[in-house]
Tab-separated table of C-alpha atoms in Angstrom:
chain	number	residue	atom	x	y	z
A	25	UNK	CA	-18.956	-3.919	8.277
A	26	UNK	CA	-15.637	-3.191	6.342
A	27	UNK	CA	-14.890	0.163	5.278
A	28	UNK	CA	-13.620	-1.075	2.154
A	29	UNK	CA	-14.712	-3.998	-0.015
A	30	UNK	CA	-14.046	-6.147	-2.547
A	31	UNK	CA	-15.434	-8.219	-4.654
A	32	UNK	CA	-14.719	-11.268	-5.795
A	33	UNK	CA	-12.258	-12.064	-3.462
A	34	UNK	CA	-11.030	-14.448	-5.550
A	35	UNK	CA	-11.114	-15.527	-8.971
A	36	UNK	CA	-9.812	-17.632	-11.727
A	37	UNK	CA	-10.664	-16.837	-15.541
A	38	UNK	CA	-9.305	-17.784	-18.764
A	39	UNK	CA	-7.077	-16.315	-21.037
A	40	UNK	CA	-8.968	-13.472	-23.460
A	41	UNK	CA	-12.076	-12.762	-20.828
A	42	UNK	CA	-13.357	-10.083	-19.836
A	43	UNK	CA	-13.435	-9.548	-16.245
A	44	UNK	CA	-14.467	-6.753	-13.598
A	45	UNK	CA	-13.039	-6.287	-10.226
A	46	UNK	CA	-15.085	-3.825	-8.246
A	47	UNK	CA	-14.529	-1.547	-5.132
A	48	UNK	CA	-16.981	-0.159	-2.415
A	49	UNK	CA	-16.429	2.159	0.585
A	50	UNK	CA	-18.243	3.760	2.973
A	51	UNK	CA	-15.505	5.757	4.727
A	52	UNK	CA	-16.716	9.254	2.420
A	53	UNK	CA	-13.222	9.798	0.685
A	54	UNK	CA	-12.918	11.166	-2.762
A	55	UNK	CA	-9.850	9.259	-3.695
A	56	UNK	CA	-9.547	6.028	-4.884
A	57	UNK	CA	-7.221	3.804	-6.647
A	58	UNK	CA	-6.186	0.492	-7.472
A	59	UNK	CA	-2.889	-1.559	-7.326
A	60	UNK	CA	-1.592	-4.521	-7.858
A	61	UNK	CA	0.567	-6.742	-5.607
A	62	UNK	CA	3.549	-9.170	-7.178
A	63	UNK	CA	5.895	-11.002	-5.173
A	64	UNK	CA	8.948	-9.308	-4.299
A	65	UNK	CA	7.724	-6.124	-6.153
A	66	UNK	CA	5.521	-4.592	-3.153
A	67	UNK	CA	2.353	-2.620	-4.702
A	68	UNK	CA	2.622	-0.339	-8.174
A	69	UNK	CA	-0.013	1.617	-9.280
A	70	UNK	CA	-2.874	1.375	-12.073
A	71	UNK	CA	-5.522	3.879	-11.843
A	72	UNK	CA	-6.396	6.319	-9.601
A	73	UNK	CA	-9.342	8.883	-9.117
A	74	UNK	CA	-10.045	12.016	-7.282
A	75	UNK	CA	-13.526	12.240	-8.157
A	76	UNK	CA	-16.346	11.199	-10.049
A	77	UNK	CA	-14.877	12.616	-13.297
A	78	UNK	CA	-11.753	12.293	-12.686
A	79	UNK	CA	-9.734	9.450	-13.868
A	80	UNK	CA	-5.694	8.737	-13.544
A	81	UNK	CA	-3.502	6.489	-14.987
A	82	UNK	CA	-1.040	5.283	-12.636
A	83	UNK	CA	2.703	3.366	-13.618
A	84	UNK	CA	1.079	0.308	-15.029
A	85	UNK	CA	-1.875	1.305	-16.965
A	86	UNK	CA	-1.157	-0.473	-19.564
A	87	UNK	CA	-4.485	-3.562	-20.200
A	88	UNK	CA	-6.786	-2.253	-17.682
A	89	UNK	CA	-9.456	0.149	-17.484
A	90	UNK	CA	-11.742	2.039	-14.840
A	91	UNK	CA	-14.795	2.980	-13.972
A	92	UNK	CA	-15.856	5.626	-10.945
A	93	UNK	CA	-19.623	4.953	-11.159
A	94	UNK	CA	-19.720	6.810	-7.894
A	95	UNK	CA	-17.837	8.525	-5.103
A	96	UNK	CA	-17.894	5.286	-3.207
A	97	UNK	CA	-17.108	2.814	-6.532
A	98	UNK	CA	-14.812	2.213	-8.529
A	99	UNK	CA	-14.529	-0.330	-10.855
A	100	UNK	CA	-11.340	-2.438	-12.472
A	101	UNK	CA	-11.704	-3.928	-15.832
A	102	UNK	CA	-9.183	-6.039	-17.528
A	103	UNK	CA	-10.935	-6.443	-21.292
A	104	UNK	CA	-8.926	-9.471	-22.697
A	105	UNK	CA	-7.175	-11.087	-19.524
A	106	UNK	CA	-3.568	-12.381	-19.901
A	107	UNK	CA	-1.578	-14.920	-17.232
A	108	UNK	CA	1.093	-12.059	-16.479
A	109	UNK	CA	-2.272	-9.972	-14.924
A	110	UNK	CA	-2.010	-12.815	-12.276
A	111	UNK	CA	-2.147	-10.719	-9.174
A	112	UNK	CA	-3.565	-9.692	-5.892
A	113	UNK	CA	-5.157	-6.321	-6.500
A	114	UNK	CA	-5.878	-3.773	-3.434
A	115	UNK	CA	-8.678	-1.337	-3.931
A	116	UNK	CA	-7.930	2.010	-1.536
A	117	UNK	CA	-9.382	4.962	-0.711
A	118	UNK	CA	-7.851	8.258	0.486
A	119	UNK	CA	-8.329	11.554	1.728
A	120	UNK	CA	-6.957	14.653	0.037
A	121	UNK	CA	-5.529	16.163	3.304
A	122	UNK	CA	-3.538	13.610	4.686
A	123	UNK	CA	-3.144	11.136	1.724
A	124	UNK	CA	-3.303	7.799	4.001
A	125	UNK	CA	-4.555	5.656	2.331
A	126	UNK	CA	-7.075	2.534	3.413
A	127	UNK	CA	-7.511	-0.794	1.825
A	128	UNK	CA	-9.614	-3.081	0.719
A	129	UNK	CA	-9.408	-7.107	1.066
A	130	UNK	CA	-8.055	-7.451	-1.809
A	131	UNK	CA	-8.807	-9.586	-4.860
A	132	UNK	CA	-6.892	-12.563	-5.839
A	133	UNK	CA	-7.252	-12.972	-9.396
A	134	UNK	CA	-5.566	-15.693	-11.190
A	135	UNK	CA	-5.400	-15.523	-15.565
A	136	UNK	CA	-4.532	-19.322	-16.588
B	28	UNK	CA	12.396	9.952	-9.140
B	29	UNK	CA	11.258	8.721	-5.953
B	30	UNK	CA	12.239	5.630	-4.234
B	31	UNK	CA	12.282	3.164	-1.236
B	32	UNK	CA	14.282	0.388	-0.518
B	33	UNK	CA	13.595	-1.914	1.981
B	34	UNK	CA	16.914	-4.022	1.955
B	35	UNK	CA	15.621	-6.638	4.393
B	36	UNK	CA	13.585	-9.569	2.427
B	37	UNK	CA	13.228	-11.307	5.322
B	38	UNK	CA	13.847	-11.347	8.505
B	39	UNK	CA	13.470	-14.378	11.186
B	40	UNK	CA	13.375	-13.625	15.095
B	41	UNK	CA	12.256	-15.803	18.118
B	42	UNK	CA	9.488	-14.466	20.275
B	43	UNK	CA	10.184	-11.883	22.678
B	44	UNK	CA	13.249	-10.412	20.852
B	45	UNK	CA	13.456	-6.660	19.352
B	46	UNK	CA	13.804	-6.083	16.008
B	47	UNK	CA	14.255	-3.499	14.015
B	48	UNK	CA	12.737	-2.975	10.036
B	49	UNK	CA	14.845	-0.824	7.641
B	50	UNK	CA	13.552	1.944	5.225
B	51	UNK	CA	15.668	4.625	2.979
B	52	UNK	CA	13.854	6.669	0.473
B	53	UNK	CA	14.972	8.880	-1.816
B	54	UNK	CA	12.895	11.912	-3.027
B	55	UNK	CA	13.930	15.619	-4.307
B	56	UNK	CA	11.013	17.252	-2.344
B	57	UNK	CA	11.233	18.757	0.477
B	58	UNK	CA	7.212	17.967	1.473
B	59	UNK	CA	6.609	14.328	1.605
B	60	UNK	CA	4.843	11.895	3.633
B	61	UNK	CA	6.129	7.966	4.698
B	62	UNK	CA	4.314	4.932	5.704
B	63	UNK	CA	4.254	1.943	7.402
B	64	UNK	CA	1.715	-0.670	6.283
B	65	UNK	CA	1.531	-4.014	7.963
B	66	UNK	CA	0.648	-6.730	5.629
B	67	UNK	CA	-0.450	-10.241	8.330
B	68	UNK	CA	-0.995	-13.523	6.154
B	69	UNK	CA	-4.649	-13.400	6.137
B	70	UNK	CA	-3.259	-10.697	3.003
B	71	UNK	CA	-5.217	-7.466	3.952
B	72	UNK	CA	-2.732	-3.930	4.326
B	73	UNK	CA	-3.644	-2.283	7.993
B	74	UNK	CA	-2.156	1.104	8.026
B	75	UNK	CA	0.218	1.832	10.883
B	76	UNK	CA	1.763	4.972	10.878
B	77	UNK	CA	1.935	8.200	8.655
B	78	UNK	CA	4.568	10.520	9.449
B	79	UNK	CA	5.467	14.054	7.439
B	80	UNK	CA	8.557	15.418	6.628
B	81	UNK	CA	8.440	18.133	8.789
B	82	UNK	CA	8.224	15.994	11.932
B	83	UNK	CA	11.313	14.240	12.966
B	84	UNK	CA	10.307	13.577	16.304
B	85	UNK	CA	10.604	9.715	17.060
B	86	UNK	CA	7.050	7.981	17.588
B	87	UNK	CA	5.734	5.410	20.007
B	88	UNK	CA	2.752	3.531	20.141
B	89	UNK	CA	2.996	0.520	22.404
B	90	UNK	CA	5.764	-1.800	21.574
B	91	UNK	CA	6.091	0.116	18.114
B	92	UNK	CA	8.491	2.773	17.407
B	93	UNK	CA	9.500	4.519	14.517
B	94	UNK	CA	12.398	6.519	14.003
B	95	UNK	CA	12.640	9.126	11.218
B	96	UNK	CA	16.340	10.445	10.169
B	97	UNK	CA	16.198	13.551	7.216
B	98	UNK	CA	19.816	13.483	7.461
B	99	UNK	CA	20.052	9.297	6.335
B	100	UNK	CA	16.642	9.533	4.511
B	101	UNK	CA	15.507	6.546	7.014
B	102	UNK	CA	12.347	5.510	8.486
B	103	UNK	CA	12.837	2.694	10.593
B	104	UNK	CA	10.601	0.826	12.258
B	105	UNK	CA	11.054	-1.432	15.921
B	106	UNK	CA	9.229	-3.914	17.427
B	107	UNK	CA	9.942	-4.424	20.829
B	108	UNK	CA	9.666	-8.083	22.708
B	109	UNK	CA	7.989	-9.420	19.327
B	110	UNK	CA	5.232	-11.225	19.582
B	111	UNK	CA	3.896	-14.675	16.728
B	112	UNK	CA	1.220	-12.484	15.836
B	113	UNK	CA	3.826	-9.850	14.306
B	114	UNK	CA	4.802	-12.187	12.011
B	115	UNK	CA	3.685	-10.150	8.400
B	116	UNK	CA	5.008	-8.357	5.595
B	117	UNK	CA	6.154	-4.998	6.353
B	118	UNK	CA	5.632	-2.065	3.900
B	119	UNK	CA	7.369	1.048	3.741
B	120	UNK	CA	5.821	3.866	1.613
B	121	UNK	CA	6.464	7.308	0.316
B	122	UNK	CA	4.412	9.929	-1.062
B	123	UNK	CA	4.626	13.310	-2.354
B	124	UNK	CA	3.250	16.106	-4.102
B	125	UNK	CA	3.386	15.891	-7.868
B	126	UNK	CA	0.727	18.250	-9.378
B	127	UNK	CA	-1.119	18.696	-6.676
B	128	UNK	CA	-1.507	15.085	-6.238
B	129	UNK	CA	-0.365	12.650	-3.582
B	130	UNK	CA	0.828	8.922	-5.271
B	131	UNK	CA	2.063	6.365	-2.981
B	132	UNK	CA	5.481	4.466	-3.861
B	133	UNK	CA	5.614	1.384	-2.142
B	134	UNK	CA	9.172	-0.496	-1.234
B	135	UNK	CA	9.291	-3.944	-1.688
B	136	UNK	CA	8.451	-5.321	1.921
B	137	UNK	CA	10.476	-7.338	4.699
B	138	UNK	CA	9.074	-10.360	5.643
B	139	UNK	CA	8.884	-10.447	9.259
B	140	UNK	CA	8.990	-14.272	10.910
B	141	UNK	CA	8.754	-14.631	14.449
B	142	UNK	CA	9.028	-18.210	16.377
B	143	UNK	CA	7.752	-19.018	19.713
């Protein structure tokens, strides 16, 4: 089984839904985040977490929202989707001593 | 600011050649950590290598190397005899401390295309 999942793996919504991407890992690391992929613009950061109550807001914040229900989730929300949110986002996990970080899948989400 | 450029969009190479994958960061700290991710077209990352600022030795792992310059701020990577299955998107990656936190900053990737 992967270490990290996904899920969906893909998905195609509307303009002005609501929609969750979620996260799951079983490799025991505190840290998680999520990114998003563009072509040409490798991955930038929107939320990141070193714990259950902790919460960070990476360089592109900005539409989204998170959720660390538990050590091993962590939940993406965008609340009213928008076509530019058109992406492939990477869930990852970390540990705190040497910071490499593992990925998930990834989640193809396309906002027409 | 931190940066890393990764001035190669894409590179195309027939089978069996070496090739070489260019990174330059830029970063004020003097603790920081680079990456190599490999991105294949089935679109997960795989981790590669993580090397720390400290540690300038060159690195080997079968027909990967990486070599790490301080002096250019470079951390290159080289595939030797290439092989199809190569063919990916290459990520280069920096991280450092900043408040006792670790954020990666990813370069823009080189497309890697290798022929038979």
């Amino acid at each position: 089984d992967a270490d990290v999942t996904q899920t969906p793996r893909n998905r195609i919504t509307k303009t002005g839904k609501r929609i969750m991407l979620e996260c799951s890992q079983t490799k025991g690391h505190d840290r998680m985040y999520w990114y998003r992929q563009d072509p040409g613009l490798g991955l930038r950061l929107i939320y990141y977490s070193f714990d259950v109550k902790d919460i960070n807001k990476g360089e592109i914040s900005d539409g989204y929202s998170v959720s660390r229900q538990a050590q091993a989730k962590f939940s993406l929300s965008l609340e009213s989707a928008i076509p530019n949110q058109t992406a492939l986002y990477f869930c990852a996990t970390g540990l705190a001593v040497t910071d490499t970080q593992y990925f998930g899948p990834g989640t193809r989400l396309t906002v027409l | 600011a931190q940066k890393v450029t990764q001035a190669q969009t894409e590179i195309s190479v027939v089978e069996k050649e070496d090739v070489t994958l260019d990174c330059v960061y830029e970063t004020r700290d003097t603790t920081y950590y680079l990456f190599w991710y490999k991105q294949p077209p089935s679109g997960e990352l795989v981790f590669l290598i993580r090397r720390n600022s400290f540690d300038e030795q060159n690195e080997i792992s079968g027909r990967y190397s990486w070599n790490f310059q301080k002096s250019t701020s470079s951390f290159n990577f080289t595939i030797t005899a290439s092989q199809v299955v190569d063919s990916a998107v290459y990520f280069c990656a920096l991280s450092e401390a900043v408040d006792s936190s670790y954020k990666l900053i990813f370069g823009s990737g080189t497309r890697l295309l290798v022929r038979p």
